[in-house]
Phi, psi and omega in degrees: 000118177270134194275131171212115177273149169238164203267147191281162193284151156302140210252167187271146179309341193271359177272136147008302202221062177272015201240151178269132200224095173281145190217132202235116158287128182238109179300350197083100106296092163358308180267049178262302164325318196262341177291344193292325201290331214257335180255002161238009148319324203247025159074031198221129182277141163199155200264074166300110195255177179255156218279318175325302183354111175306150130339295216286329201295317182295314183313325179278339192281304175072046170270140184305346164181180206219131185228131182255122176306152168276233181158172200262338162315130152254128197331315212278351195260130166342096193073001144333111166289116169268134181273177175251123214341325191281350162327290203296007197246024206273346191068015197256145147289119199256165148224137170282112178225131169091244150306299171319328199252349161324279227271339166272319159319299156326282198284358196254323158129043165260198179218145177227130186208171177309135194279149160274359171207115196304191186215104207238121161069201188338154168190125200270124170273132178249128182269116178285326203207096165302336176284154174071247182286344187256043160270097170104030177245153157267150183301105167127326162023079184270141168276139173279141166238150211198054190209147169253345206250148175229155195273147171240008174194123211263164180289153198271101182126001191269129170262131149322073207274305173207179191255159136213176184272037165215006151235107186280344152283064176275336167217134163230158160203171165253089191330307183289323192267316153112039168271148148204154187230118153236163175266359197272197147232062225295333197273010152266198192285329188290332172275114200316307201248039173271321159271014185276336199275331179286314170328278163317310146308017163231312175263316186301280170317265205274012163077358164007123164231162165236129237231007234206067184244164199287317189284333175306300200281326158294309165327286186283008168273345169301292194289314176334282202308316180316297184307282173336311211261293173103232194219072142269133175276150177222160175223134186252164167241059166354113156246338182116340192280161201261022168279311186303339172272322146338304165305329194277281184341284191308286181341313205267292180300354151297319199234316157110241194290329192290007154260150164255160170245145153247129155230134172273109219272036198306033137069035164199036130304167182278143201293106167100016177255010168289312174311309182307303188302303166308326144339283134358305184259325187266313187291310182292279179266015167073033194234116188294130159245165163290083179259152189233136187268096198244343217316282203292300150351317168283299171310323161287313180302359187253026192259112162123004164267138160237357162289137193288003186251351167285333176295282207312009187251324171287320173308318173271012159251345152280277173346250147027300175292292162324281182324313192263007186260300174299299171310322164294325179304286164264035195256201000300197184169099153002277186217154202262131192255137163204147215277024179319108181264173190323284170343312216252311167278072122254300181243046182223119201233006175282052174240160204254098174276146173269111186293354174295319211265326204079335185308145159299097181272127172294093176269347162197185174293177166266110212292351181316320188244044170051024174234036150077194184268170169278172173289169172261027196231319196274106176227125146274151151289126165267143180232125196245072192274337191272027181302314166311000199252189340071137177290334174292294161340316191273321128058229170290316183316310196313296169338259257263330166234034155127326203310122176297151192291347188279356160260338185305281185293008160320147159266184193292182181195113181302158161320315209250044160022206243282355172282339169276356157277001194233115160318142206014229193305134173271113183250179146306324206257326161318310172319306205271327146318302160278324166310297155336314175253000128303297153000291193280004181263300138355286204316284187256029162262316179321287191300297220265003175064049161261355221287322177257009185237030153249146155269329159223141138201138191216200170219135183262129163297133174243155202229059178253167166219131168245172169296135160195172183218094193234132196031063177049020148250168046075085182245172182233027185301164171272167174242182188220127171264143181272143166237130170240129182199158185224120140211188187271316191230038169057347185279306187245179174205181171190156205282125182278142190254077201260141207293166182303281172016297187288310178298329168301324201289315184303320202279297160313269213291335172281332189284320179266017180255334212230084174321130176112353204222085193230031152189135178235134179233175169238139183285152214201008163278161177250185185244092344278185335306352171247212176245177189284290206271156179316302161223000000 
């Protein structure tokens, strides 16, 4: 296939999506989400799109290049997704990884077939041609490798860029038409030289500059939020985590008074952050909330349950209830601000149009934060401003316009808070119990400067008694389990290896601090096989 390009149009100062922008065809590949993650490390904005994405749709889109996901498909198999042909002909710089760069071999009229020996994990690359994508890797390199399928003829006008000793086509390109295929994964961490290699595909290639800053991205969503809302009132749902507090900021600093905060107090938060949180927004930064005291409202409603997915259905059907008993009490309101990040549209197609409008509409909450739907009666407009971001990204935003670090650097928190930590009935005395001894976890992960080098740690109520012996009686007590896990994005995890030490010290203040409590223990699963929270 002889390659012929046009050249993409020139774009308006005035669109939207006037900013440089690389677009990730995502074949379903595991890592699409982390190459999107890896090309705005380099301060260059990018987009994961569906590998269906048209030419003319990408034409209109105008991104300085294009990188095709890998993905679990062999190109030769029946009902394989294949992009669309008129792609390679877009005159845009593609890179291919994996299946992407198969699948550009294929369609270009190379050959691809079952490898006689697959290539799994570590693998060292030896580089034939240092230019260009391989400028500044090093020789010898290691690569993730991940394939059973191999390229076995390259397309016409394609060169061999580098090897190993079991694929001898680990990278091509075509120079002039600005195609490159590696077989590797260059956007994970096992790979040494993946990103100097991404890098070179973004500034080299596709000519980049970076532009893709905390300070960029706050202007326009500042000019977004204005354009969208008008002298229209919007309504948040405050939790204290920092996309909803990030969110509270940016809000407020677009519209000002014409935002409300509601925080709804559903009485399993951790001890002392209700108080804390209100603090915080009204004495400090001056940003009013509504708070509402739902505590007893909940609690009665979990009483005598103890399966965890009838709870979590009952809380966001309290949660819900509340909610829509209060927006009215202080609406009307247009529109509903909610903390959707990049991750929650990427892999969420549950959204709604309003046919007048176009607009997107709330019909429910984001079950990401378990608290079930909105009525289909009750409709907002949504104003989304962090849907572009990454949770690290949200972050630096937080950071960067003011948020103090202990919301910035918060760890996750469930929606339905200290009751999917309390292993059946959720009671008042249970409550008061975990609270304590969460307190106390807090406490000395903190003091001792682990506090940021977890991703969760916490504490599980169990709704057990054991045997214990404290001042020479006789006790019937609950344990407690500790959770500690360290990962980047909470989808896998692993159990932290935090010194005996920490643990004792913790282990001691609680059995002698927290009535009620006479053994600790540590959870010691990674993610998978289990889950971060118990339920």
């Amino acid at each position: 296939m002889t390659l012929q390009t046009e050249q993409p149009p020139a774009r308006s100062s005035a669109n939207r999506l006037d900013r440089q922008m690389i677009v990730i065809l995502d074949f379903g590949s595991q890592y699409s989400e982390l190459i999107a993650r890896r090309i705005r490390e380099t301060q260059v904005y990018s987009e994961v799109l569906s590998y269906r994405t048209t030419a003319e749709q990408l034409r209109q889109l105008n991104p300085k290049g294009i990188i095709l996901s890998g993905g679990p498909s062999s190109v030769y198999d029946q009902g394989a997704p294949h992009c669309d042909p008129a792609v390679w002909t877009l005159g845009i710089p593609i890179l291919g990884v994996c299946y992407g760069m198969q699948l550009m071999v294929q369609q270009l009229g190379g050959g691809v077939e079952r490898a006689d020996r697959g290539e799994y994990g570590k693998a060292s690359l030896y580089i034939d041609d240092p230019t260009d994508l391989f400028t500044n890797v090093e020789d010898g390199t290691t690569m993730w490798m991940s394939h059973g399928d191999s390229v076995t003829r390259l397309p016409e006008g394609f060169e061999l860029l580098a090897h190993t000793d079991n694929t001898p086509c680990a990278a091509i390109a075509h120079h002039e038409a600005k195609l490159y295929g590696v077989q590797f994964h260059p956007e994970v961490v096992h790979s040494i030289g993946g990103q100097a290699l991404i890098r070179n595909f973004v500034y080299h290639i596709c000519a980049c500059e970076p532009t893709w800053t905390t300070a960029a991205f706050v202007e326009e969503a500042v000019r977004e939020i204005r354009a969208k809302v008008g002298d229209k009132r919007v309504l948040l749902a405050l939790s204290g985590g920092v996309d909803s507090s990030t969110l509270a900021f940016l809000l407020h600093r677009a519209i000002g008074d014409q935002l409300t905060c509601m925080f709804i107090d559903q009485g399993f938060m951790r001890k002392g952050e209700p108080e804390r949180l209100l603090k915080l927004f009204q004495e400090q930064f001056h940003i009013p909330v509504e708070y509402v005291n739902a505590r007893e409202r909940f609690l009665n409603r979990l009483e005598g349950i103890t399966d965890p997915e009838e709870k979590r259905k009952r809380v966001g059907h309290e949660f819900i209830r509340v909610f829509e008993e209060e927006s009215k009490r202080l609406g009307p309101f247009d529109y509903l601000a909610q903390g959707t990040l990049y991750p929650d549209v990427i892999e969420s197609a549950d959204t709604n149009v309003d046919p007048q409008t176009g607009e997107r509409v709330a019909v429910k909450i984001k079950s990401h934060h378990n608290v079930g739907g909105l009525p289909k009666d009750l409709q907002f407009k949504l104003v989304e401003p962090l849907r572009k971001l990454f949770k690290d990204e949200v972050r630096k935003v937080g950071r960067s316009i003011g948020l103090p670090e202990e919301i910035v650097q918060r760890h996750p928190f469930p929606g339905p808070g200290l009751a999917i930590r309390i292993l059946g009935e959720v009671t008042e005395e249970r409550l008061d119990i975990l609270r304590d001894a969460d307190l106390i976890v807090r406490q000395e992960i903190n003091r001792c400067g682990y506090y940021h080098e977890l991703w969760q740690a916490f504490a599980v109520l169990l709704p057990i008694r054991s045997v214990g012996v404290m001042g020479d009686q006789r006790t019937y007590a609950y344990p407690v389990v500790l959770r500690f896990v360290t990962s980047e994005d909470g989808m896998t995890a692993d159990w932290a290896r935090v010194p005996y030490d920490l643990l004792e010290t913790i282990s001691n203040r609680i059995v002698n601090e927290v009535r009620g409590v006479n053994r600790v223990v540590y959870d010691v699963t990674s993610k998978p096989p289990g889950t971060i929270e118990w339920e």
